[in-house]
Each structure stands twice: as C-alpha cells, then as structure tokens.
Short mmCIF file of C-alpha atoms in Angstrom, two decimals:
data_model
loop_
_atom_site.label_atom_id
_atom_site.label_comp_id
_atom_site.label_asym_id
_atom_site.label_seq_id
_atom_site.Cartn_x
_atom_site.Cartn_y
_atom_site.Cartn_z
CA MET A 201 158.45 100.24 81.47
CA ALA A 202 155.63 101.74 83.48
CA LYS A 203 151.73 102.72 81.97
CA MET A 204 151.38 106.22 81.32
CA LEU A 205 148.09 106.42 80.51
CA SER A 206 145.53 103.70 80.81
CA VAL A 207 142.41 104.08 78.86
CA LYS A 208 139.84 101.12 79.80
CA ASP A 209 136.41 100.02 78.14
CA LEU A 210 135.86 104.27 77.62
CA ASN A 211 132.74 104.90 75.86
CA VAL A 212 131.57 108.67 74.30
CA SER A 213 128.48 109.66 73.28
CA TYR A 214 127.06 112.91 71.47
CA GLY A 215 123.65 112.64 72.50
CA ALA A 216 122.17 109.67 71.03
CA ILE A 217 125.42 108.85 68.71
CA ASN A 218 127.68 106.51 70.63
CA ALA A 219 131.08 108.42 68.78
CA ILE A 220 133.45 105.90 70.93
CA ARG A 221 132.24 102.62 71.81
CA GLY A 222 133.88 100.82 74.60
CA ILE A 223 137.43 101.10 72.79
CA SER A 224 140.69 100.13 75.52
CA PHE A 225 144.77 100.96 74.79
CA ASP A 226 147.37 102.37 76.68
CA VAL A 227 150.41 104.46 75.83
CA GLU A 228 153.62 103.61 78.29
CA GLU A 229 155.80 105.86 79.43
CA GLY A 230 159.02 107.58 76.77
CA GLU A 231 156.54 105.80 73.80
CA ILE A 232 155.01 107.49 71.31
CA VAL A 233 152.00 105.78 70.25
CA THR A 234 149.65 106.94 67.22
CA LEU A 235 146.03 106.70 67.30
CA ILE A 236 145.53 106.74 63.01
CA GLY A 237 141.63 106.42 61.93
CA ALA A 238 139.62 107.73 59.22
CA ASN A 239 137.44 111.75 59.73
CA GLY A 240 134.86 110.73 61.93
CA ALA A 241 136.80 107.23 63.47
CA GLY A 242 136.32 108.84 66.46
CA LYS A 243 140.35 110.43 67.23
CA THR A 244 139.34 113.84 68.90
CA THR A 245 136.96 112.16 70.71
CA THR A 246 139.05 110.25 72.47
CA LEU A 247 141.56 112.70 72.98
CA HIS A 248 139.06 115.48 74.40
CA ALA A 249 137.52 112.69 76.56
CA ILE A 250 140.69 111.90 78.54
CA SER A 251 141.46 115.72 78.63
CA ARG A 252 137.90 115.69 80.12
CA LEU A 253 136.64 118.42 77.72
CA LEU A 254 134.39 116.02 77.10
CA LYS A 255 132.59 113.09 79.14
CA PRO A 256 132.72 110.72 79.06
CA LYS A 257 129.81 108.14 79.26
CA SER A 258 131.77 104.82 80.72
CA GLY A 259 135.03 103.69 81.15
CA THR A 260 138.59 104.58 82.79
CA ILE A 261 140.67 106.68 81.98
CA GLU A 262 143.86 106.71 84.56
CA PHE A 263 147.15 108.54 84.00
CA CYS A 264 150.52 107.65 85.67
CA GLY A 265 147.84 105.49 87.98
CA THR A 266 145.57 108.35 88.95
CA PRO A 267 142.13 108.25 87.97
CA ILE A 268 141.18 111.09 85.61
CA SER A 269 137.52 110.23 84.22
CA ASN A 270 135.69 112.12 86.95
CA MET A 271 138.00 115.32 87.05
CA ASP A 272 138.20 118.65 85.89
CA ALA A 273 139.41 119.60 83.06
CA TYR A 274 142.14 122.38 84.00
CA LYS A 275 143.47 119.97 87.24
CA ILE A 276 144.47 117.67 84.26
CA ILE A 277 147.41 119.69 83.72
CA ASN A 278 148.52 119.55 87.04
CA LEU A 279 149.69 116.00 86.18
CA GLY A 280 151.62 116.25 83.52
CA LEU A 281 149.64 115.83 81.43
CA THR A 282 148.24 118.81 78.43
CA GLN A 283 147.46 118.72 74.55
CA VAL A 284 147.87 120.42 71.20
CA PRO A 285 144.04 120.76 70.52
CA GLU A 286 143.23 120.26 66.89
CA GLY A 287 143.36 123.63 64.89
CA ARG A 288 145.95 124.63 67.71
CA ARG A 289 143.67 127.25 69.16
CA VAL A 290 146.10 129.51 69.93
CA PHE A 291 144.61 132.71 71.42
CA SER A 292 144.98 134.78 67.85
CA ASN A 293 144.25 137.72 69.91
CA LEU A 294 148.09 137.77 72.75
CA THR A 295 151.02 138.15 71.41
CA VAL A 296 153.48 135.13 70.68
CA GLN A 297 154.55 136.04 74.17
CA GLN A 298 151.76 135.89 76.47
CA ASN A 299 150.84 132.59 74.37
CA LEU A 300 153.17 131.20 76.46
CA GLU A 301 152.84 132.64 79.24
CA LEU A 302 149.62 131.26 79.60
CA GLY A 303 151.12 127.55 78.21
CA ALA A 304 153.21 128.22 81.76
CA TYR A 305 149.95 129.70 83.28
CA THR A 306 149.76 126.43 86.33
CA ARG A 307 153.73 126.99 86.98
CA LYS A 308 154.40 127.75 90.63
CA ASP A 309 158.52 126.56 90.72
CA GLY A 310 158.87 130.92 89.93
CA ALA A 311 159.78 134.03 87.18
CA ASP A 312 163.28 132.41 86.19
CA ALA A 313 163.00 128.78 86.31
CA ILE A 314 159.98 130.04 83.58
CA ALA A 315 161.89 132.55 82.30
CA ALA A 316 165.34 129.94 80.98
CA ASP A 317 161.96 127.70 79.59
CA TYR A 318 161.45 130.39 77.28
CA GLU A 319 164.93 130.11 75.83
CA LYS A 320 163.82 126.92 76.39
CA VAL A 321 161.07 126.55 73.87
CA PHE A 322 162.91 130.17 71.86
CA GLU A 323 165.66 127.58 71.18
CA ARG A 324 163.74 124.83 69.53
CA LEU A 325 161.35 126.89 67.73
CA PRO A 326 163.59 130.32 66.45
CA ARG A 327 161.06 131.24 64.66
CA LEU A 328 158.37 131.76 67.29
CA LYS A 329 161.70 133.77 68.91
CA GLU A 330 161.22 136.65 65.41
CA ARG A 331 157.88 136.19 66.63
CA ARG A 332 157.29 137.07 70.67
CA LYS A 333 155.35 140.46 70.37
CA GLN A 334 153.09 140.05 67.28
CA LEU A 335 149.88 138.32 67.97
CA ALA A 336 149.14 135.06 67.57
CA GLY A 337 146.26 134.71 65.50
CA THR A 338 148.98 136.88 62.32
CA LEU A 339 150.78 134.00 62.60
CA SER A 340 150.48 131.29 59.39
CA GLY A 341 149.77 128.03 60.10
CA GLY A 342 152.82 126.29 61.09
CA GLU A 343 154.10 128.91 62.92
CA GLN A 344 151.07 128.40 64.59
CA GLN A 345 151.24 124.75 64.99
CA MET A 346 154.84 125.99 66.54
CA LEU A 347 153.15 128.38 69.55
CA ALA A 348 150.71 125.29 70.03
CA ILE A 349 153.45 122.93 70.09
CA GLY A 350 155.63 125.99 72.69
CA ARG A 351 153.36 126.53 74.65
CA SER A 352 152.46 123.18 75.38
CA ILE A 353 155.56 122.32 76.56
CA MET A 354 156.04 125.51 78.67
CA CYS A 355 153.59 123.50 81.60
CA THR A 356 156.69 120.90 81.81
CA PRO A 357 154.36 117.60 80.76
CA LYS A 358 155.46 114.44 81.29
CA MET A 359 153.42 113.41 77.99
CA ILE A 360 151.72 115.73 75.53
CA LEU A 361 148.28 114.37 73.84
CA MET A 362 148.54 115.43 69.74
CA ASP A 363 145.98 115.99 68.17
CA GLU A 364 146.37 116.47 64.08
CA PRO A 365 149.69 118.58 64.15
CA SER A 366 150.64 118.30 60.81
CA MET A 367 146.92 119.72 59.63
CA GLY A 368 146.66 121.77 56.79
CA LEU A 369 150.86 122.40 56.16
CA SER A 370 153.28 122.31 52.99
CA PRO A 371 155.15 119.16 53.27
CA LEU A 372 158.03 120.76 54.56
CA LEU A 373 156.31 121.37 57.21
CA VAL A 374 155.24 118.66 58.12
CA GLN A 375 158.10 117.32 57.99
CA GLU A 376 159.26 119.68 60.06
CA ILE A 377 156.19 119.41 62.79
CA PHE A 378 157.36 115.54 62.47
CA ASP A 379 160.80 116.26 63.74
CA ILE A 380 160.34 118.72 66.89
CA ILE A 381 157.78 115.66 68.35
CA LYS A 382 160.03 113.81 67.70
CA ASP A 383 162.65 115.72 69.27
CA LEU A 384 160.21 116.33 71.96
CA ASN A 385 160.19 112.55 72.26
CA LYS A 386 163.49 112.09 73.14
CA SER A 387 164.07 115.19 75.15
CA GLY A 388 161.49 112.10 77.54
CA THR A 389 158.75 113.79 76.38
CA THR A 390 155.62 110.29 76.38
CA ILE A 391 153.21 111.89 73.26
CA LEU A 392 150.00 109.89 72.41
CA LEU A 393 149.59 111.96 68.58
CA VAL A 394 146.62 111.49 66.32
CA GLU A 395 147.60 111.80 62.75
CA GLN A 396 145.43 111.40 59.55
CA ASN A 397 148.78 111.56 57.73
CA ALA A 398 148.69 107.75 59.20
CA LYS A 399 152.48 107.19 57.25
CA LYS A 400 154.34 110.01 58.93
CA ALA A 401 152.21 109.11 62.36
CA LEU A 402 153.69 105.43 61.70
CA GLU A 403 157.41 106.36 60.63
CA ILE A 404 158.22 108.00 63.71
CA ALA A 405 156.01 105.97 66.59
CA ASN A 406 156.36 103.26 68.60
CA ARG A 407 153.04 101.97 69.01
CA ALA A 408 149.59 102.18 66.75
CA TYR A 409 146.19 101.68 67.21
CA VAL A 410 143.58 101.73 63.55
CA LEU A 411 140.43 103.33 64.78
CA GLU A 412 137.27 102.77 62.66
CA THR A 413 134.03 104.43 63.88
CA GLY A 414 134.78 104.16 67.35
CA LEU A 415 135.98 100.43 67.39
CA ILE A 416 140.21 99.59 66.99
CA SER A 417 140.34 97.30 64.71
CA MET A 418 143.80 96.61 64.52
CA SER A 419 147.32 97.66 67.19
CA GLY A 420 150.45 96.31 66.94
CA ASN A 421 154.53 97.46 66.21
CA ALA A 422 153.78 100.81 63.89
CA SER A 423 156.75 99.36 62.07
CA GLU A 424 154.51 95.92 61.00
CA LEU A 425 150.30 98.01 60.74
CA ALA A 426 152.62 99.87 58.20
CA ASN A 427 153.18 96.75 55.69
CA ASN A 428 150.46 95.53 57.28
CA PRO A 429 147.99 95.41 53.45
CA LYS A 430 144.72 96.03 55.23
CA VAL A 431 146.32 99.44 56.30
CA GLN A 432 148.44 99.65 54.20
CA ALA A 433 145.46 100.03 51.29
CA ALA A 434 142.62 102.03 54.01
CA TYR A 435 144.84 104.07 54.60
CA LEU A 436 148.34 104.76 53.36
CA GLY A 437 147.16 104.85 50.15
CA ALA A 438 149.21 101.87 48.26
CA MET B 192 130.90 178.34 76.59
CA GLN B 193 127.24 176.84 76.75
CA PHE B 194 128.32 174.08 74.15
CA VAL B 195 131.24 172.36 76.55
CA SER B 196 128.77 172.28 79.49
CA PHE B 197 126.76 170.50 78.02
CA LEU B 198 129.77 168.45 76.14
CA VAL B 199 131.38 168.02 80.09
CA ASN B 200 127.51 167.06 81.40
CA GLY B 201 127.37 164.72 78.12
CA ILE B 202 131.34 163.17 79.16
CA SER B 203 130.25 162.51 82.90
CA LEU B 204 126.79 159.91 81.88
CA GLY B 205 128.82 159.00 78.94
CA SER B 206 130.93 157.29 81.96
CA ILE B 207 128.55 156.17 83.87
CA TYR B 208 127.67 154.24 80.81
CA ALA B 209 130.95 153.36 80.30
CA ILE B 210 131.62 151.82 83.78
CA ILE B 211 127.91 149.75 83.31
CA ALA B 212 128.61 149.09 79.92
CA LEU B 213 131.75 147.15 81.06
CA GLY B 214 130.07 145.20 83.18
CA TYR B 215 127.57 143.68 80.66
CA THR B 216 130.67 143.58 77.62
CA MET B 217 132.69 141.56 80.31
CA VAL B 218 130.48 139.29 81.24
CA TYR B 219 129.31 139.17 77.41
CA GLY B 220 132.76 138.29 76.06
CA ILE B 221 133.94 135.66 79.50
CA ALA B 222 130.38 133.63 79.95
CA ARG B 223 128.65 134.76 76.26
CA MET B 224 125.73 135.50 77.81
CA LEU B 225 123.80 139.11 77.84
CA ASN B 226 123.61 139.25 81.76
CA PHE B 227 119.80 141.81 81.18
CA ALA B 228 119.72 142.17 85.49
CA HIS B 229 123.16 144.80 85.62
CA GLY B 230 120.57 147.75 85.06
CA ASP B 231 118.79 145.88 88.31
CA VAL B 232 122.39 145.49 89.73
CA ILE B 233 123.42 149.00 90.15
CA MET B 234 119.64 149.70 91.73
CA ILE B 235 120.01 147.31 94.34
CA GLY B 236 123.88 149.07 94.76
CA SER B 237 122.10 153.38 95.45
CA TYR B 238 119.45 151.54 97.73
CA LEU B 239 121.95 149.42 99.21
CA VAL B 240 123.75 153.31 99.49
CA PHE B 241 121.16 154.69 100.03
CA VAL B 242 120.39 152.34 103.23
CA LEU B 243 124.37 152.22 104.49
CA MET B 244 124.80 156.26 104.43
CA GLY B 245 120.84 157.57 105.22
CA SER B 246 119.25 154.90 107.95
CA LEU B 247 122.98 153.55 109.55
CA GLY B 248 124.74 157.03 109.54
CA MET B 249 127.52 155.45 107.70
CA PRO B 250 130.00 158.09 105.87
CA PRO B 251 129.45 157.82 102.51
CA PHE B 252 132.94 156.35 101.76
CA VAL B 253 131.81 153.40 103.47
CA ALA B 254 128.38 152.98 102.26
CA VAL B 255 129.91 152.78 98.89
CA LEU B 256 132.33 150.71 99.74
CA GLY B 257 129.63 148.18 101.38
CA ALA B 258 127.50 148.84 98.69
CA MET B 259 130.22 146.94 96.12
CA VAL B 260 130.69 143.95 98.41
CA GLY B 261 126.83 143.78 98.90
CA CYS B 262 126.77 143.97 94.99
CA THR B 263 129.62 141.84 94.20
CA LEU B 264 127.82 138.71 96.29
CA LEU B 265 124.53 139.57 94.43
CA GLY B 266 126.59 138.95 91.30
CA ILE B 267 128.75 136.01 92.35
CA THR B 268 125.00 134.54 93.76
CA ILE B 269 122.85 135.18 90.58
CA GLU B 270 125.19 133.60 88.41
CA ARG B 271 125.94 130.83 90.57
CA ILE B 272 122.04 130.37 91.35
CA ALA B 273 120.67 131.38 87.85
CA TYR B 274 123.39 131.41 84.95
CA LYS B 275 125.77 128.57 85.82
CA PRO B 276 123.15 125.64 85.50
CA LEU B 277 122.19 127.41 82.16
CA ARG B 278 126.41 126.83 81.14
CA GLU B 279 125.04 124.00 78.31
CA ALA B 280 121.53 125.67 77.72
CA PRO B 281 120.98 127.33 74.41
CA SER B 282 121.36 131.12 74.43
CA LEU B 283 117.94 132.03 74.41
CA ALA B 284 116.79 129.96 78.07
CA VAL B 285 119.67 132.45 79.26
CA LEU B 286 118.62 135.51 78.00
CA ILE B 287 115.05 134.24 79.54
CA THR B 288 116.88 133.29 82.72
CA ALA B 289 118.69 137.11 82.71
CA ILE B 290 114.83 138.84 81.78
CA GLY B 291 113.18 136.80 84.73
CA VAL B 292 115.61 137.52 87.00
CA SER B 293 115.46 141.89 86.39
CA TYR B 294 111.86 141.30 87.33
CA LEU B 295 112.88 139.31 90.65
CA LEU B 296 115.14 141.95 91.62
CA GLN B 297 112.82 145.33 90.78
CA ASN B 298 110.17 143.57 92.66
CA VAL B 299 112.07 142.85 95.62
CA ALA B 300 112.69 146.48 95.80
CA LEU B 301 109.39 147.13 95.36
CA LEU B 302 109.20 144.76 98.48
CA ILE B 303 111.88 146.26 101.05
CA TRP B 304 112.18 150.13 100.16
CA GLY B 305 108.95 150.90 98.37
CA SER B 306 107.36 151.82 95.10
CA ASN B 307 107.78 155.62 96.41
CA PRO B 308 110.70 157.67 95.03
CA LYS B 309 113.27 158.32 97.60
CA SER B 310 115.96 161.25 97.38
CA PHE B 311 119.11 159.92 96.80
CA THR B 312 121.98 162.24 99.48
CA SER B 313 125.59 162.76 96.89
CA VAL B 314 128.41 160.84 97.59
CA VAL B 315 130.56 163.72 96.39
CA LYS B 316 131.49 166.57 99.28
CA MET B 317 132.61 169.19 96.71
CA ASP B 318 132.33 172.23 95.66
CA PRO B 319 131.55 172.75 91.95
CA ILE B 320 134.12 174.58 89.99
CA ARG B 321 133.37 178.03 88.47
CA LEU B 322 135.44 178.34 85.15
CA PHE B 323 135.39 181.24 82.68
CA ASP B 324 134.57 183.97 85.22
CA GLY B 325 131.17 181.49 86.14
CA GLN B 326 130.51 180.97 82.51
CA LEU B 327 130.75 177.33 82.91
CA VAL B 328 130.15 175.79 86.02
CA ILE B 329 131.03 172.76 86.44
CA THR B 330 129.34 170.59 89.93
CA GLY B 331 132.15 168.07 92.09
CA GLU B 332 129.17 165.35 90.66
CA THR B 333 129.57 165.42 87.28
CA LEU B 334 133.50 166.05 87.80
CA ALA B 335 134.11 163.41 90.50
CA THR B 336 132.76 161.23 88.27
CA ILE B 337 134.84 161.86 85.24
CA ILE B 338 137.83 161.42 87.24
CA ILE B 339 136.32 158.04 89.09
CA SER B 340 135.27 156.43 85.75
CA VAL B 341 139.06 157.43 84.30
CA ILE B 342 140.73 155.84 86.93
CA ILE B 343 137.90 152.80 86.67
CA MET B 344 139.37 152.53 83.13
CA ILE B 345 142.75 152.58 84.16
CA ALA B 346 142.68 150.10 86.76
CA LEU B 347 141.06 147.28 84.43
CA THR B 348 142.24 147.88 81.48
CA LEU B 349 146.05 147.75 83.67
CA PHE B 350 144.28 144.12 85.54
CA VAL B 351 143.12 142.63 82.04
CA ASN B 352 146.62 143.06 80.44
CA ARG B 353 148.76 142.97 83.12
CA THR B 354 148.27 140.89 85.81
CA LYS B 355 148.21 136.78 85.61
CA MET B 356 144.38 136.48 86.36
CA GLY B 357 142.72 139.70 83.60
CA ARG B 358 144.77 137.28 81.24
CA ALA B 359 142.95 133.97 82.42
CA MET B 360 140.25 136.20 81.81
CA LEU B 361 140.64 136.96 78.05
CA ALA B 362 142.19 133.42 77.12
CA VAL B 363 138.06 131.92 78.54
CA SER B 364 136.89 134.70 76.32
CA GLU B 365 138.75 133.25 73.03
CA ASP B 366 138.30 129.74 73.91
CA LYS B 367 137.02 127.58 77.22
CA GLY B 368 138.63 125.41 76.19
CA ALA B 369 141.94 125.75 74.88
CA ALA B 370 141.86 128.07 78.23
CA GLN B 371 141.02 124.71 80.60
CA LEU B 372 144.02 123.38 78.42
CA MET B 373 145.95 125.85 80.24
CA GLY B 374 144.70 124.89 83.30
CA ILE B 375 142.19 127.75 83.70
CA ASN B 376 139.63 127.04 86.13
CA VAL B 377 136.81 129.16 83.70
CA ASN B 378 133.57 128.42 85.98
CA ARG B 379 135.90 130.91 89.09
CA THR B 380 136.92 132.83 86.11
CA ILE B 381 133.80 133.12 85.63
CA SER B 382 132.38 134.02 89.22
CA LEU B 383 135.68 136.96 89.26
CA THR B 384 133.68 138.36 85.75
CA PHE B 385 131.01 138.90 87.21
CA ALA B 386 132.07 139.66 91.04
CA ILE B 387 133.88 142.48 89.08
CA GLY B 388 130.87 143.50 86.53
CA SER B 389 128.86 144.20 89.87
CA ALA B 390 131.24 146.04 91.59
CA LEU B 391 131.70 148.50 88.75
CA ALA B 392 127.39 148.24 89.09
CA ALA B 393 127.05 149.45 92.83
CA ILE B 394 129.72 153.00 92.27
CA ALA B 395 128.17 153.64 88.56
CA GLY B 396 124.42 153.29 90.55
CA VAL B 397 126.04 155.20 93.45
CA LEU B 398 127.69 158.05 90.64
CA LEU B 399 123.97 157.73 88.79
CA CYS B 400 122.03 158.49 91.82
CA SER B 401 125.17 161.50 93.06
CA THR B 402 124.37 163.64 90.23
CA TYR B 403 120.42 162.74 89.54
CA PRO B 404 119.26 161.81 92.83
CA THR B 405 115.60 159.98 92.66
CA LEU B 406 115.79 156.10 93.84
CA GLN B 407 112.89 153.38 92.40
CA PRO B 408 112.40 149.80 91.57
CA THR B 409 113.13 150.94 88.39
CA THR B 410 116.49 153.63 88.40
CA GLY B 411 118.85 150.77 86.26
CA ALA B 412 116.40 149.79 83.80
CA MET B 413 117.28 152.51 81.54
CA PRO B 414 120.23 153.43 82.49
CA GLY B 415 121.39 149.20 81.99
CA ILE B 416 119.49 149.43 78.66
CA LYS B 417 120.84 152.12 77.60
CA ALA B 418 124.89 150.61 78.41
CA PHE B 419 124.05 147.42 76.86
CA VAL B 420 123.32 150.08 73.80
CA ALA B 421 126.91 151.69 74.72
CA ALA B 422 128.00 147.99 75.06
CA VAL B 423 127.30 147.00 71.03
CA PHE B 424 128.35 150.63 69.95
CA GLY B 425 131.70 149.79 70.83
CA GLY B 426 131.81 146.45 69.49
CA ILE B 427 130.27 143.50 72.35
CA GLY B 428 132.67 141.95 74.43
CA SER B 429 135.17 144.34 73.83
CA ILE B 430 137.01 146.83 76.84
CA PRO B 431 137.85 149.81 75.21
CA GLY B 432 134.77 149.80 72.82
CA ALA B 433 132.39 150.28 75.59
CA MET B 434 134.23 153.28 77.38
CA LEU B 435 134.17 154.67 74.04
CA GLY B 436 130.78 153.44 73.53
CA GLY B 437 129.50 154.77 76.97
CA VAL B 438 130.65 158.26 76.51
CA LEU B 439 129.80 158.74 72.57
CA LEU B 440 126.01 157.36 74.24
CA GLY B 441 125.85 159.92 76.69
CA VAL B 442 128.07 163.32 74.63
CA ILE B 443 125.64 162.27 71.91
CA GLU B 444 122.03 162.18 74.46
CA SER B 445 123.20 165.39 76.13
CA LEU B 446 124.05 167.11 73.17
CA SER B 447 120.75 166.26 71.44
CA LYS B 448 118.75 167.06 74.65
CA ALA B 449 120.15 170.91 74.21
CA TYR B 450 119.70 170.93 71.26
CA ILE B 451 117.78 168.71 68.79
CA SER B 452 115.40 168.25 71.44
CA SER B 453 115.22 166.49 75.23
CA GLN B 454 111.86 164.71 74.19
CA MET B 455 113.46 162.99 71.33
CA ALA B 456 117.13 163.00 72.66
CA ASP B 457 116.36 158.54 72.95
CA ALA B 458 114.62 158.67 69.82
CA ILE B 459 118.09 159.53 68.47
CA VAL B 460 120.82 157.61 70.15
CA PHE B 461 118.77 154.25 69.47
CA GLY B 462 118.42 155.69 66.15
CA VAL B 463 122.33 156.59 66.03
CA LEU B 464 122.72 152.62 67.09
CA VAL B 465 121.17 151.85 63.98
CA ILE B 466 123.00 153.31 61.97
CA VAL B 467 126.62 152.17 63.42
CA LEU B 468 125.05 148.78 63.45
CA LEU B 469 123.96 149.23 60.39
CA VAL B 470 127.84 150.32 58.50
CA LYS B 471 129.18 148.36 60.88
CA PRO B 472 127.86 145.43 62.70
CA LYS B 473 129.88 144.19 65.28
CA GLY B 474 130.75 147.85 66.97
CA ILE B 475 133.10 150.90 66.34
CA LEU B 476 136.01 148.52 68.02
CA GLY B 477 134.21 145.48 67.16
CA LYS B 478 136.25 142.43 66.16
CA ALA B 479 135.08 140.03 63.01
CA VAL B 480 134.26 136.79 64.51
CA LYS B 481 136.35 134.64 62.58
CA GLU B 482 133.88 131.12 61.36
CA LYS B 483 135.16 127.83 63.00
CA VAL B 484 136.75 126.02 59.64
#
C-alpha cells in the first residue's frame, strides 16, 4: 500500500513551549489511523500543523508525495486533504445547505456534479436533509458534527483528518458518528482520527499512535494496543 | 411639511453615513480591526473627483468612476502595507497604526491641495422636486443620495448572500481557520473587503461633497467618526446594522438640529449612542458573540 501522509521529525511550538517534540508517523492509503492521548498531549496541535493552521517549527509533512509543511493552508484542500476540526466549527450564521456549499468551495467540476453530491451527503446523513434550510447554529451538537463531516466530504477528499468527532455527544450519537466514519473509510476515504475516546477509536482503527506530552510513546496495530496493559491502564480505564 | 423636509434631509445624510459605515463594519467583520483611516479615504475620493472633474474636465460619471478606482487601489495598498504585517499583532497595535494612516492621508492631502477649502461642484445634475404646491422641496442631491444608497445596499446584500465570493466573506468573518479548511484564501478575501469598502467610500465622499460643498483635508474626519458610531449603533460587523444605524443617525442628527439645537446636535447623536449601548451593548442588530468553550 502507498503512503498517503507522512510526517517526519515534526516540531511545533507555541512561543517557548514545545507542544510537539519531533514526532514521526505515517498513514497509508485506505487506512484508519488513530492518534490517542490525554488532554494537552498535542493531538490537535499535530492536526493543525498538518492543515497548516499552525506553522511547524521544523520537520517535513508530505501528502501523496507533495511536501505541504510550507504550503498556504487554503491550498491544501486542493490536494484532497481536509479536516473536520475540533468543536465542529460549522458556520453558525449560515444554513446547513450554505455550509455544504462552502465545503464544495474549491470544486470546479460543475454545478450538476456538486448537486449530486449534496444528495449523497443527505443520503448518508438524512438528518441534515430535514434541516437543510436551518441555520447551523441552531442544530444540536450531534447534528453539527454530522454537518461538519458532510461539509468535509463535499470536497471529495482522499483523506480526512478528524479531530475529536465524538466530543460532547451522547453514547448513542457517538456510536452513530463512529459508524459514519467507518462507512466513509469503506467507501475509500483514508482517515486520521484524533480521539480522547480511545476505546472507540481503537475499535475502528487499523493502527494507532499514542501521543504523550508531544512525543509518540507507543504505536502499533490498534487491536494489539487495545490489549496492551499500559494502554489499558492509561487510556481505557481498565 | 417642514418636518417631512427635515426627515428627508436626515435620511439623505444618514444614507451617506450608512455607506461609510458599511466600509467600517465589513472591514471589522472580516479583519476584526477598526480602520480609522476609512474617513480619510472618503476625503481622498472627493479630492480625486475634484481634480478629475475640475482640473481635467472629465464628465461627472467618469470622474466618480475614476475616484472609485483610485480609492480601491488606495484601500488595498493601505491594507497590504500597513495592516497585513500586523495580522498576528495585538489589536491595539493595529488600531494605532490605523490612526497613523489617517493622519498620514490628511497630511498628504494638505501637501498636495493645501489647507484652503476647495469649493466642490456637485456631480448631480438633477432639478429639485417640488411637492405640495412647492411646500416641500427636495433637492436633486438629496434624492440622488437616497436612490444611490438604496441601490448600493441592495447590490451589496445580494453580493454577500448570493455570490460565492460574498459567501466566502461571511465564512471568513465567522471563522478564519475553518474558512481556510474550506479552501478560502483569507488574505484575498480581506483585500476584497478593503477594495469594496474603499470604493463605497469614494461614492460616499462624492455624495457628501455634492450636498455640503466645501472640501478640505479634514473633510472626512467627522463623517468618518459619525459613520463609525453608526456602525456600532447598528451592531458592528452587521451589514444591515450599518445601514439601519447610518440612516437612524442621520435622521436623529437632522431632527435635533431642526427642533432642539444645531449646536447640540452632535452631542445628542453621541448621547443616543451611549444610551443604546447601555441598553443593547451589541448594538441594535448586533449578535451576542458566543464565547468559545
């Protein structure tokens, strides 16, 4: 399998604080890879560095062979890499439909193809269809998460970075969101998933990396890590 | 009938404030900064028309178009040189820079055109309208101002809500990071906002000087501050708010001048602002900003 995302010796700092201290990892095409770790371990920082919302201090990031660590943030989506950010960050003063339209902002393959994809999103996420004309800010947390995911797939990405998609959701909705992620992956989208809900994340992932205060402390097959006593003690509450 | 006349004049003056306030509010919404040089762009726009029409003898329409192009370039240049390098700086630094740019523009105008007021020739060639047997006279300038303002407001509302670029502006004003994840070029969107705001400033300047025909380097300062008040009044960052705030401010000013005291009019205008902000801190149409959790 081909390497889709490859991160080497990534360092990210906020002023004098080194949030990420030389991590390396990669994601292969078709995989779900999860990055687990405690609050403040640097999970979101890593994703922001990949999306260039943050400027890495050093290190290289390649997506499908293209170096992206010096690219402007808004250009990265053109390579087929997008992010569902932490806290959903839907445009709350715009309607569900308008949010999806912004998801397709960079597409140049014509209104018909885009319209067909709205229908696909609504098929996958039927709740959004009922709320099509509603302002995104009035949706429930779960619906906003679905909208954030729907918005991200409107750009027909090869890979999605997902930041805490289960945060603040009821157990039933968490299951629903994880089912959607699995489903997206089955239809060919590669996923890098950042989660505090390590149990759920390890269930659906192929491989996992454990991030601890800016360093990768463990990595391996998701099922093996789920059975690792250290991981169980620290992240699975066993 | 006198009341109607004061009211119409107020709406006309308020429309000018509204056009200027749109520039303030859009720039604030997108770049989160108060561009205090905005009033002086109006003044430069008026001088451009004065030169193009007066000295070079161009027809009014062409002169106004030229001023719009000039102000657009000026606005983009100011943003590129003075504000863009401060994108990550504390907002106070940007605010002070904006005040600096304001003084710079006033002094450049002083150098080029001197301190003597110029008498501005109205670009409006419309006869006054007489209604009710001549009891109510509406000048061509007043009528043109109102008509042009309505057209601008409708066009801008359509642009922001119906076009892809307008939608991108709304997205950037709400969340720059998320907008970039959608593939929106934030810097280009900010430039576009300055361009639109400055082109509107040129129009506002021309309308202002057509109604009040003295032009000097400080001409833009007071209307600039009043338009800023109008933008805050309506809810800074809100486009309909700027329109409503501008018109209301103009009407209050005009009626205060007519019925209370012409010297007190400005004090009353600012007093009303204080009261509105005490009752509704976000302005009339402002939305409460949600704190991020």
